[in-house]
């Protein structure tokens, strides 16, 4: 009789090579009996089949993992080159690029000479060499200031400064070395003004004459050429100023002989306009000489 194999009679537990504590089947004979070769072959085949399934499954998982990595790489490569918020771009910016190592040429700093100051050319007789006369300083036959036109009247020019001044002004001019006094008169609508320009050797002398002049330091009014006498015995308005080596004075009043009051705005405006014009003319004199010196 064929010996009973293990599992067909003595025990119901089947041997499974992949389960712990399972027993390998042997023949139920004596210790010297031979094993069931058919059962062993079946078990070996089962083990080989499971091993192939595991290899196939592992390869599938590896393929899935590789496919995922490739997909992620493709998505990343197809995205925008801009860095996401809070991160820095992997591409170097312009400032990160290496700068050239060549030597940069250097140049010595240069500067233009400072412009010439026009006042310097009217500050002293040594530099103020341009021609000077009443018609050069006060050209034309009329003067326009804004929308106001003044008619030019008589002119005068003397080296005896005191003779063309009144009250306290003759002494002031003499003490400070006045060398020349030019006068001109302008008029409009019954108001006349005489401008007197006193010439000194230096700016310091002209400035001192201005400082020493007081309310009674006035030039003599200049009439004629259609301008009646004015400011002979009447109250008139006077001004005093200086620029460079020139001190200039104005005396304005009515040709009718009426006294000037603070309400007479036309008289004040006439005096202010001629004072401003005189300043401009003296400054232009300096500008012209400064330009000529710069060119030469």
PDB file of N, CA, C and O in Angstrom, residues 126-202:
ATOM      1  N   UNK A 126      39.336 152.111 -12.022  1.00  0.00           N
ATOM      2  CA  UNK A 126      40.394 151.357 -12.690  1.00  0.00           C
ATOM      3  C   UNK A 126      39.829 150.345 -13.683  1.00  0.00           C
ATOM      4  O   UNK A 126      40.449 150.053 -14.710  1.00  0.00           O
ATOM      5  N   UNK A 127      38.660 149.789 -13.401  1.00  0.00           N
ATOM      6  CA  UNK A 127      38.065 148.794 -14.290  1.00  0.00           C
ATOM      7  C   UNK A 127      36.923 149.376 -15.115  1.00  0.00           C
ATOM      8  O   UNK A 127      36.591 148.828 -16.173  1.00  0.00           O
ATOM      9  N   UNK A 128      36.308 150.436 -14.641  1.00  0.00           N
ATOM     10  CA  UNK A 128      35.160 151.026 -15.333  1.00  0.00           C
ATOM     11  C   UNK A 128      35.672 152.025 -16.372  1.00  0.00           C
ATOM     12  O   UNK A 128      35.741 153.235 -16.133  1.00  0.00           O
ATOM     13  N   UNK A 129      36.012 151.521 -17.539  1.00  0.00           N
ATOM     14  CA  UNK A 129      36.662 152.336 -18.578  1.00  0.00           C
ATOM     15  C   UNK A 129      35.745 152.657 -19.757  1.00  0.00           C
ATOM     16  O   UNK A 129      36.160 153.345 -20.685  1.00  0.00           O
ATOM     17  N   UNK A 130      34.516 152.167 -19.738  1.00  0.00           N
ATOM     18  CA  UNK A 130      33.613 152.409 -20.873  1.00  0.00           C
ATOM     19  C   UNK A 130      33.234 153.887 -20.943  1.00  0.00           C
ATOM     20  O   UNK A 130      33.221 154.590 -19.926  1.00  0.00           O
ATOM     21  N   UNK A 131      32.933 154.387 -22.132  1.00  0.00           N
ATOM     22  CA  UNK A 131      32.521 155.791 -22.264  1.00  0.00           C
ATOM     23  C   UNK A 131      31.289 156.092 -21.408  1.00  0.00           C
ATOM     24  O   UNK A 131      30.435 155.221 -21.206  1.00  0.00           O
ATOM     25  N   UNK A 132      31.197 157.313 -20.938  1.00  0.00           N
ATOM     26  CA  UNK A 132      30.104 157.705 -20.056  1.00  0.00           C
ATOM     27  C   UNK A 132      29.646 159.116 -20.409  1.00  0.00           C
ATOM     28  O   UNK A 132      30.458 160.035 -20.510  1.00  0.00           O
ATOM     29  N   UNK A 133      28.341 159.289 -20.575  1.00  0.00           N
ATOM     30  CA  UNK A 133      27.745 160.594 -20.844  1.00  0.00           C
ATOM     31  C   UNK A 133      26.260 160.515 -20.504  1.00  0.00           C
ATOM     32  O   UNK A 133      25.713 159.405 -20.345  1.00  0.00           O
ATOM     33  N   UNK A 134      25.553 161.645 -20.409  1.00  0.00           N
ATOM     34  CA  UNK A 134      24.107 161.606 -20.136  1.00  0.00           C
ATOM     35  C   UNK A 134      23.334 160.810 -21.172  1.00  0.00           C
ATOM     36  O   UNK A 134      22.422 160.039 -20.828  1.00  0.00           O
ATOM     37  N   UNK A 135      23.687 160.941 -22.444  1.00  0.00           N
ATOM     38  CA  UNK A 135      22.952 160.226 -23.488  1.00  0.00           C
ATOM     39  C   UNK A 135      23.299 158.740 -23.542  1.00  0.00           C
ATOM     40  O   UNK A 135      22.494 157.937 -24.034  1.00  0.00           O
ATOM     41  N   UNK A 136      24.479 158.376 -23.066  1.00  0.00           N
ATOM     42  CA  UNK A 136      24.825 156.945 -22.976  1.00  0.00           C
ATOM     43  C   UNK A 136      24.098 156.310 -21.800  1.00  0.00           C
ATOM     44  O   UNK A 136      23.546 155.203 -21.917  1.00  0.00           O
ATOM     45  N   UNK A 137      24.071 156.997 -20.688  1.00  0.00           N
ATOM     46  CA  UNK A 137      23.412 156.457 -19.503  1.00  0.00           C
ATOM     47  C   UNK A 137      21.891 156.524 -19.627  1.00  0.00           C
ATOM     48  O   UNK A 137      21.190 155.617 -19.140  1.00  0.00           O
ATOM     49  N   UNK A 138      21.380 157.543 -20.303  1.00  0.00           N
ATOM     50  CA  UNK A 138      19.935 157.723 -20.473  1.00  0.00           C
ATOM     51  C   UNK A 138      19.651 157.977 -21.962  1.00  0.00           C
ATOM     52  O   UNK A 138      19.453 159.109 -22.383  1.00  0.00           O
ATOM     53  N   UNK A 139      19.651 156.931 -22.766  1.00  0.00           N
ATOM     54  CA  UNK A 139      19.522 157.101 -24.226  1.00  0.00           C
ATOM     55  C   UNK A 139      18.079 157.391 -24.656  1.00  0.00           C
ATOM     56  O   UNK A 139      17.122 157.202 -23.894  1.00  0.00           O
ATOM     57  N   UNK A 140      17.934 157.823 -25.898  1.00  0.00           N
ATOM     58  CA  UNK A 140      16.614 158.001 -26.483  1.00  0.00           C
ATOM     59  C   UNK A 140      15.938 159.298 -26.085  1.00  0.00           C
ATOM     60  O   UNK A 140      16.501 160.141 -25.381  1.00  0.00           O
ATOM     61  N   UNK A 141      14.690 159.441 -26.521  1.00  0.00           N
ATOM     62  CA  UNK A 141      13.908 160.647 -26.226  1.00  0.00           C
ATOM     63  C   UNK A 141      12.767 160.388 -25.257  1.00  0.00           C
ATOM     64  O   UNK A 141      12.094 161.327 -24.831  1.00  0.00           O
ATOM     65  N   UNK A 142      12.565 159.125 -24.907  1.00  0.00           N
ATOM     66  CA  UNK A 142      11.532 158.781 -23.938  1.00  0.00           C
ATOM     67  C   UNK A 142      11.901 157.477 -23.235  1.00  0.00           C
ATOM     68  O   UNK A 142      12.795 156.750 -23.672  1.00  0.00           O
ATOM     69  N   UNK A 143      11.189 157.198 -22.175  1.00  0.00           N
ATOM     70  CA  UNK A 143      11.458 156.009 -21.355  1.00  0.00           C
ATOM     71  C   UNK A 143      10.144 155.291 -21.092  1.00  0.00           C
ATOM     72  O   UNK A 143       9.167 155.931 -20.671  1.00  0.00           O
ATOM     73  N   UNK A 144      10.110 154.002 -21.346  1.00  0.00           N
ATOM     74  CA  UNK A 144       8.917 153.199 -21.083  1.00  0.00           C
ATOM     75  C   UNK A 144       9.194 152.241 -19.937  1.00  0.00           C
ATOM     76  O   UNK A 144      10.115 151.417 -19.999  1.00  0.00           O
ATOM     77  N   UNK A 145       8.391 152.346 -18.900  1.00  0.00           N
ATOM     78  CA  UNK A 145       8.475 151.444 -17.741  1.00  0.00           C
ATOM     79  C   UNK A 145       7.115 150.779 -17.583  1.00  0.00           C
ATOM     80  O   UNK A 145       6.140 151.412 -17.168  1.00  0.00           O
ATOM     81  N   UNK A 146       7.056 149.500 -17.961  1.00  0.00           N
ATOM     82  CA  UNK A 146       5.761 148.824 -17.946  1.00  0.00           C
ATOM     83  C   UNK A 146       4.871 149.405 -19.027  1.00  0.00           C
ATOM     84  O   UNK A 146       5.222 149.420 -20.209  1.00  0.00           O
ATOM     85  N   UNK A 147       3.721 149.927 -18.629  1.00  0.00           N
ATOM     86  CA  UNK A 147       2.818 150.567 -19.587  1.00  0.00           C
ATOM     87  C   UNK A 147       2.849 152.089 -19.474  1.00  0.00           C
ATOM     88  O   UNK A 147       1.976 152.776 -20.012  1.00  0.00           O
ATOM     89  N   UNK A 148       3.847 152.609 -18.767  1.00  0.00           N
ATOM     90  CA  UNK A 148       3.965 154.059 -18.572  1.00  0.00           C
ATOM     91  C   UNK A 148       5.112 154.603 -19.418  1.00  0.00           C
ATOM     92  O   UNK A 148       6.219 154.050 -19.390  1.00  0.00           O
ATOM     93  N   UNK A 149       4.854 155.691 -20.129  1.00  0.00           N
ATOM     94  CA  UNK A 149       5.863 156.315 -20.980  1.00  0.00           C
ATOM     95  C   UNK A 149       6.196 157.698 -20.427  1.00  0.00           C
ATOM     96  O   UNK A 149       5.304 158.516 -20.189  1.00  0.00           O
ATOM     97  N   UNK A 150       7.493 157.934 -20.212  1.00  0.00           N
ATOM     98  CA  UNK A 150       7.967 159.231 -19.731  1.00  0.00           C
ATOM     99  C   UNK A 150       8.738 159.917 -20.850  1.00  0.00           C
ATOM    100  O   UNK A 150       9.527 159.279 -21.558  1.00  0.00           O
ATOM    101  N   UNK A 151       8.511 161.209 -20.967  1.00  0.00           N
ATOM    102  CA  UNK A 151       9.219 161.997 -21.975  1.00  0.00           C
ATOM    103  C   UNK A 151      10.534 162.507 -21.397  1.00  0.00           C
ATOM    104  O   UNK A 151      10.567 163.048 -20.296  1.00  0.00           O
ATOM    105  N   UNK A 152      11.580 162.317 -22.162  1.00  0.00           N
ATOM    106  CA  UNK A 152      12.892 162.784 -21.715  1.00  0.00           C
ATOM    107  C   UNK A 152      13.034 164.287 -21.966  1.00  0.00           C
ATOM    108  O   UNK A 152      12.708 164.785 -23.049  1.00  0.00           O
ATOM    109  N   UNK A 153      13.543 165.009 -20.926  1.00  0.00           N
ATOM    110  CA  UNK A 153      13.746 166.444 -21.016  1.00  0.00           C
ATOM    111  C   UNK A 153      15.218 166.802 -21.093  1.00  0.00           C
ATOM    112  O   UNK A 153      16.014 166.087 -21.714  1.00  0.00           O
ATOM    113  N   UNK A 154      15.627 167.861 -20.406  1.00  0.00           N
ATOM    114  CA  UNK A 154      17.013 168.336 -20.477  1.00  0.00           C
ATOM    115  C   UNK A 154      17.989 167.419 -19.737  1.00  0.00           C
ATOM    116  O   UNK A 154      17.616 166.641 -18.859  1.00  0.00           O
ATOM    117  N   UNK A 155      19.258 167.493 -20.098  1.00  0.00           N
ATOM    118  CA  UNK A 155      20.336 166.764 -19.429  1.00  0.00           C
ATOM    119  C   UNK A 155      21.440 167.746 -19.050  1.00  0.00           C
ATOM    120  O   UNK A 155      21.543 168.838 -19.614  1.00  0.00           O
ATOM    121  N   UNK A 156      22.280 167.344 -18.090  1.00  0.00           N
ATOM    122  CA  UNK A 156      23.406 168.182 -17.655  1.00  0.00           C
ATOM    123  C   UNK A 156      24.522 167.292 -17.178  1.00  0.00           C
ATOM    124  O   UNK A 156      24.303 166.153 -16.713  1.00  0.00           O
ATOM    125  N   UNK A 157      25.754 167.775 -17.257  1.00  0.00           N
ATOM    126  CA  UNK A 157      26.926 167.005 -16.866  1.00  0.00           C
ATOM    127  C   UNK A 157      27.976 167.978 -16.334  1.00  0.00           C
ATOM    128  O   UNK A 157      28.364 168.906 -17.041  1.00  0.00           O
ATOM    129  N   UNK A 158      28.417 167.756 -15.087  1.00  0.00           N
ATOM    130  CA  UNK A 158      29.398 168.661 -14.499  1.00  0.00           C
ATOM    131  C   UNK A 158      30.374 167.905 -13.610  1.00  0.00           C
ATOM    132  O   UNK A 158      30.032 166.871 -13.013  1.00  0.00           O
ATOM    133  N   UNK A 159      31.598 168.432 -13.529  1.00  0.00           N
ATOM    134  CA  UNK A 159      32.586 167.882 -12.604  1.00  0.00           C
ATOM    135  C   UNK A 159      32.517 168.580 -11.244  1.00  0.00           C
ATOM    136  O   UNK A 159      33.137 168.106 -10.287  1.00  0.00           O
ATOM    137  N   UNK A 160      31.803 169.680 -11.182  1.00  0.00           N
ATOM    138  CA  UNK A 160      31.596 170.381  -9.915  1.00  0.00           C
ATOM    139  C   UNK A 160      30.315 169.849  -9.281  1.00  0.00           C
ATOM    140  O   UNK A 160      29.229 170.405  -9.432  1.00  0.00           O
ATOM    141  N   UNK A 161      30.466 168.743  -8.578  1.00  0.00           N
ATOM    142  CA  UNK A 161      29.293 168.040  -8.035  1.00  0.00           C
ATOM    143  C   UNK A 161      28.460 168.927  -7.110  1.00  0.00           C
ATOM    144  O   UNK A 161      27.224 168.893  -7.151  1.00  0.00           O
ATOM    145  N   UNK A 162      29.117 169.694  -6.276  1.00  0.00           N
ATOM    146  CA  UNK A 162      28.398 170.508  -5.289  1.00  0.00           C
ATOM    147  C   UNK A 162      27.480 171.534  -5.956  1.00  0.00           C
ATOM    148  O   UNK A 162      26.430 171.886  -5.405  1.00  0.00           O
ATOM    149  N   UNK A 163      27.847 171.981  -7.172  1.00  0.00           N
ATOM    150  CA  UNK A 163      27.053 173.011  -7.839  1.00  0.00           C
ATOM    151  C   UNK A 163      25.703 172.492  -8.325  1.00  0.00           C
ATOM    152  O   UNK A 163      24.790 173.270  -8.616  1.00  0.00           O
ATOM    153  N   UNK A 164      25.542 171.175  -8.424  1.00  0.00           N
ATOM    154  CA  UNK A 164      24.295 170.586  -8.904  1.00  0.00           C
ATOM    155  C   UNK A 164      23.505 169.950  -7.769  1.00  0.00           C
ATOM    156  O   UNK A 164      22.568 169.180  -8.014  1.00  0.00           O
ATOM    157  N   UNK A 165      23.867 170.284  -6.541  1.00  0.00           N
ATOM    158  CA  UNK A 165      23.184 169.715  -5.378  1.00  0.00           C
ATOM    159  C   UNK A 165      22.664 170.817  -4.464  1.00  0.00           C
ATOM    160  O   UNK A 165      23.048 171.976  -4.597  1.00  0.00           O
ATOM    161  N   UNK A 166      21.812 170.424  -3.518  1.00  0.00           N
ATOM    162  CA  UNK A 166      21.222 171.400  -2.608  1.00  0.00           C
ATOM    163  C   UNK A 166      21.269 170.884  -1.171  1.00  0.00           C
ATOM    164  O   UNK A 166      21.439 169.696  -0.929  1.00  0.00           O
ATOM    165  N   UNK A 167      21.092 171.839  -0.260  1.00  0.00           N
ATOM    166  CA  UNK A 167      20.983 171.539   1.174  1.00  0.00           C
ATOM    167  C   UNK A 167      22.222 170.795   1.655  1.00  0.00           C
ATOM    168  O   UNK A 167      23.338 171.273   1.513  1.00  0.00           O
ATOM    169  N   UNK A 168      22.067 169.608   2.211  1.00  0.00           N
ATOM    170  CA  UNK A 168      23.202 168.889   2.802  1.00  0.00           C
ATOM    171  C   UNK A 168      23.986 168.051   1.799  1.00  0.00           C
ATOM    172  O   UNK A 168      25.054 167.535   2.129  1.00  0.00           O
ATOM    173  N   UNK A 169      23.466 167.913   0.593  1.00  0.00           N
ATOM    174  CA  UNK A 169      24.128 167.023  -0.358  1.00  0.00           C
ATOM    175  C   UNK A 169      25.467 167.544  -0.882  1.00  0.00           C
ATOM    176  O   UNK A 169      26.400 166.732  -1.051  1.00  0.00           O
ATOM    177  N   UNK A 170      25.654 168.841  -1.124  1.00  0.00           N
ATOM    178  CA  UNK A 170      26.965 169.293  -1.625  1.00  0.00           C
ATOM    179  C   UNK A 170      28.122 168.857  -0.742  1.00  0.00           C
ATOM    180  O   UNK A 170      29.164 168.408  -1.247  1.00  0.00           O
ATOM    181  N   UNK A 171      27.971 168.978   0.556  1.00  0.00           N
ATOM    182  CA  UNK A 171      29.045 168.584   1.474  1.00  0.00           C
ATOM    183  C   UNK A 171      29.300 167.077   1.409  1.00  0.00           C
ATOM    184  O   UNK A 171      30.461 166.634   1.441  1.00  0.00           O
ATOM    185  N   UNK A 172      28.236 166.303   1.350  1.00  0.00           N
ATOM    186  CA  UNK A 172      28.393 164.842   1.281  1.00  0.00           C
ATOM    187  C   UNK A 172      29.172 164.456   0.031  1.00  0.00           C
ATOM    188  O   UNK A 172      30.097 163.620   0.082  1.00  0.00           O
ATOM    189  N   UNK A 173      28.833 165.041  -1.094  1.00  0.00           N
ATOM    190  CA  UNK A 173      29.511 164.708  -2.336  1.00  0.00           C
ATOM    191  C   UNK A 173      30.983 165.133  -2.307  1.00  0.00           C
ATOM    192  O   UNK A 173      31.862 164.388  -2.741  1.00  0.00           O
ATOM    193  N   UNK A 174      31.217 166.305  -1.793  1.00  0.00           N
ATOM    194  CA  UNK A 174      32.590 166.829  -1.746  1.00  0.00           C
ATOM    195  C   UNK A 174      33.459 166.007  -0.805  1.00  0.00           C
ATOM    196  O   UNK A 174      34.611 165.657  -1.131  1.00  0.00           O
ATOM    197  N   UNK A 175      32.951 165.707   0.357  1.00  0.00           N
ATOM    198  CA  UNK A 175      33.726 164.961   1.362  1.00  0.00           C
ATOM    199  C   UNK A 175      34.116 163.567   0.872  1.00  0.00           C
ATOM    200  O   UNK A 175      35.142 163.010   1.300  1.00  0.00           O
ATOM    201  N   UNK A 176      33.328 162.984   0.028  1.00  0.00           N
ATOM    202  CA  UNK A 176      33.600 161.610  -0.423  1.00  0.00           C
ATOM    203  C   UNK A 176      34.257 161.553  -1.802  1.00  0.00           C
ATOM    204  O   UNK A 176      34.427 160.463  -2.362  1.00  0.00           O
ATOM    205  N   UNK A 177      34.636 162.718  -2.322  1.00  0.00           N
ATOM    206  CA  UNK A 177      35.430 162.724  -3.553  1.00  0.00           C
ATOM    207  C   UNK A 177      34.636 162.545  -4.825  1.00  0.00           C
ATOM    208  O   UNK A 177      35.123 161.887  -5.763  1.00  0.00           O
ATOM    209  N   UNK A 178      33.432 163.106  -4.904  1.00  0.00           N
ATOM    210  CA  UNK A 178      32.648 163.028  -6.134  1.00  0.00           C
ATOM    211  C   UNK A 178      33.415 163.703  -7.271  1.00  0.00           C
ATOM    212  O   UNK A 178      33.919 164.827  -7.134  1.00  0.00           O
ATOM    213  N   UNK A 179      33.515 163.043  -8.399  1.00  0.00           N
ATOM    214  CA  UNK A 179      34.280 163.567  -9.537  1.00  0.00           C
ATOM    215  C   UNK A 179      33.389 164.051 -10.678  1.00  0.00           C
ATOM    216  O   UNK A 179      33.869 164.762 -11.570  1.00  0.00           O
ATOM    217  N   UNK A 180      32.099 163.665 -10.622  1.00  0.00           N
ATOM    218  CA  UNK A 180      31.216 164.008 -11.740  1.00  0.00           C
ATOM    219  C   UNK A 180      29.764 163.807 -11.315  1.00  0.00           C
ATOM    220  O   UNK A 180      29.459 162.867 -10.575  1.00  0.00           O
ATOM    221  N   UNK A 181      28.896 164.710 -11.806  1.00  0.00           N
ATOM    222  CA  UNK A 181      27.469 164.579 -11.499  1.00  0.00           C
ATOM    223  C   UNK A 181      26.674 164.765 -12.786  1.00  0.00           C
ATOM    224  O   UNK A 181      26.681 165.832 -13.401  1.00  0.00           O
ATOM    225  N   UNK A 182      25.995 163.714 -13.199  1.00  0.00           N
ATOM    226  CA  UNK A 182      25.174 163.719 -14.407  1.00  0.00           C
ATOM    227  C   UNK A 182      23.710 163.829 -14.000  1.00  0.00           C
ATOM    228  O   UNK A 182      23.253 163.117 -13.102  1.00  0.00           O
ATOM    229  N   UNK A 183      22.958 164.679 -14.680  1.00  0.00           N
ATOM    230  CA  UNK A 183      21.537 164.841 -14.379  1.00  0.00           C
ATOM    231  C   UNK A 183      20.698 164.722 -15.656  1.00  0.00           C
ATOM    232  O   UNK A 183      21.155 165.051 -16.749  1.00  0.00           O
ATOM    233  N   UNK A 184      19.446 164.295 -15.471  1.00  0.00           N
ATOM    234  CA  UNK A 184      18.482 164.203 -16.552  1.00  0.00           C
ATOM    235  C   UNK A 184      17.088 164.345 -15.940  1.00  0.00           C
ATOM    236  O   UNK A 184      16.869 163.955 -14.786  1.00  0.00           O
ATOM    237  N   UNK A 185      16.160 164.903 -16.704  1.00  0.00           N
ATOM    238  CA  UNK A 185      14.792 165.082 -16.228  1.00  0.00           C
ATOM    239  C   UNK A 185      13.814 164.376 -17.162  1.00  0.00           C
ATOM    240  O   UNK A 185      13.959 164.444 -18.391  1.00  0.00           O
ATOM    241  N   UNK A 186      12.822 163.698 -16.568  1.00  0.00           N
ATOM    242  CA  UNK A 186      11.725 163.064 -17.301  1.00  0.00           C
ATOM    243  C   UNK A 186      10.407 163.621 -16.757  1.00  0.00           C
ATOM    244  O   UNK A 186      10.303 163.975 -15.559  1.00  0.00           O
ATOM    245  N   UNK A 187       9.384 163.664 -17.593  1.00  0.00           N
ATOM    246  CA  UNK A 187       8.097 164.214 -17.154  1.00  0.00           C
ATOM    247  C   UNK A 187       6.931 163.442 -17.766  1.00  0.00           C
ATOM    248  O   UNK A 187       7.065 162.793 -18.815  1.00  0.00           O
ATOM    249  N   UNK A 188       5.767 163.564 -17.072  1.00  0.00           N
ATOM    250  CA  UNK A 188       4.529 162.928 -17.553  1.00  0.00           C
ATOM    251  C   UNK A 188       3.359 163.517 -16.781  1.00  0.00           C
ATOM    252  O   UNK A 188       3.348 163.497 -15.538  1.00  0.00           O
ATOM    253  N   UNK A 189       2.383 164.034 -17.487  1.00  0.00           N
ATOM    254  CA  UNK A 189       1.119 164.492 -16.919  1.00  0.00           C
ATOM    255  C   UNK A 189       1.317 165.447 -15.739  1.00  0.00           C
ATOM    256  O   UNK A 189       0.715 165.268 -14.664  1.00  0.00           O
ATOM    257  N   UNK A 190       2.168 166.455 -15.896  1.00  0.00           N
ATOM    258  CA  UNK A 190       2.341 167.464 -14.860  1.00  0.00           C
ATOM    259  C   UNK A 190       3.259 167.051 -13.726  1.00  0.00           C
ATOM    260  O   UNK A 190       3.427 167.795 -12.756  1.00  0.00           O
ATOM    261  N   UNK A 191       3.876 165.868 -13.818  1.00  0.00           N
ATOM    262  CA  UNK A 191       4.824 165.402 -12.809  1.00  0.00           C
ATOM    263  C   UNK A 191       6.196 165.298 -13.471  1.00  0.00           C
ATOM    264  O   UNK A 191       6.325 164.734 -14.559  1.00  0.00           O
ATOM    265  N   UNK A 192       7.226 165.814 -12.812  1.00  0.00           N
ATOM    266  CA  UNK A 192       8.593 165.758 -13.342  1.00  0.00           C
ATOM    267  C   UNK A 192       9.527 165.179 -12.288  1.00  0.00           C
ATOM    268  O   UNK A 192       9.280 165.287 -11.069  1.00  0.00           O
ATOM    269  N   UNK A 193      10.603 164.550 -12.749  1.00  0.00           N
ATOM    270  CA  UNK A 193      11.602 163.991 -11.848  1.00  0.00           C
ATOM    271  C   UNK A 193      12.980 164.230 -12.442  1.00  0.00           C
ATOM    272  O   UNK A 193      13.196 164.028 -13.639  1.00  0.00           O
ATOM    273  N   UNK A 194      13.902 164.667 -11.596  1.00  0.00           N
ATOM    274  CA  UNK A 194      15.299 164.822 -12.001  1.00  0.00           C
ATOM    275  C   UNK A 194      16.116 163.726 -11.334  1.00  0.00           C
ATOM    276  O   UNK A 194      16.009 163.505 -10.117  1.00  0.00           O
ATOM    277  N   UNK A 195      16.928 163.038 -12.136  1.00  0.00           N
ATOM    278  CA  UNK A 195      17.819 161.999 -11.626  1.00  0.00           C
ATOM    279  C   UNK A 195      19.233 162.553 -11.652  1.00  0.00           C
ATOM    280  O   UNK A 195      19.677 163.092 -12.670  1.00  0.00           O
ATOM    281  N   UNK A 196      19.944 162.425 -10.520  1.00  0.00           N
ATOM    282  CA  UNK A 196      21.344 162.834 -10.453  1.00  0.00           C
ATOM    283  C   UNK A 196      22.225 161.643 -10.145  1.00  0.00           C
ATOM    284  O   UNK A 196      21.997 160.916  -9.154  1.00  0.00           O
ATOM    285  N   UNK A 197      23.215 161.395 -10.992  1.00  0.00           N
ATOM    286  CA  UNK A 197      24.131 160.261 -10.807  1.00  0.00           C
ATOM    287  C   UNK A 197      25.503 160.829 -10.462  1.00  0.00           C
ATOM    288  O   UNK A 197      26.160 161.457 -11.302  1.00  0.00           O
ATOM    289  N   UNK A 198      25.940 160.588  -9.213  1.00  0.00           N
ATOM    290  CA  UNK A 198      27.247 161.054  -8.750  1.00  0.00           C
ATOM    291  C   UNK A 198      28.271 159.947  -8.955  1.00  0.00           C
ATOM    292  O   UNK A 198      28.038 158.783  -8.576  1.00  0.00           O
ATOM    293  N   UNK A 199      29.411 160.304  -9.534  1.00  0.00           N
ATOM    294  CA  UNK A 199      30.452 159.327  -9.864  1.00  0.00           C
ATOM    295  C   UNK A 199      31.624 159.491  -8.898  1.00  0.00           C
ATOM    296  O   UNK A 199      32.099 160.604  -8.657  1.00  0.00           O
ATOM    297  N   UNK A 200      32.089 158.334  -8.354  1.00  0.00           N
ATOM    298  CA  UNK A 200      33.210 158.320  -7.419  1.00  0.00           C
ATOM    299  C   UNK A 200      34.299 157.394  -7.957  1.00  0.00           C
ATOM    300  O   UNK A 200      34.072 156.616  -8.891  1.00  0.00           O
ATOM    301  N   UNK A 201      35.461 157.450  -7.361  1.00  0.00           N
ATOM    302  CA  UNK A 201      36.565 156.592  -7.809  1.00  0.00           C
ATOM    303  C   UNK A 201      36.381 155.146  -7.362  1.00  0.00           C
ATOM    304  O   UNK A 201      36.826 154.218  -8.053  1.00  0.00           O
ATOM    305  N   UNK A 202      35.733 154.939  -6.203  1.00  0.00           N
ATOM    306  CA  UNK A 202      35.579 153.583  -5.659  1.00  0.00           C
ATOM    307  C   UNK A 202      34.157 153.350  -5.175  1.00  0.00           C
ATOM    308  O   UNK A 202      33.387 154.288  -4.909  1.00  0.00           O
TER     309      UNK A 202
END
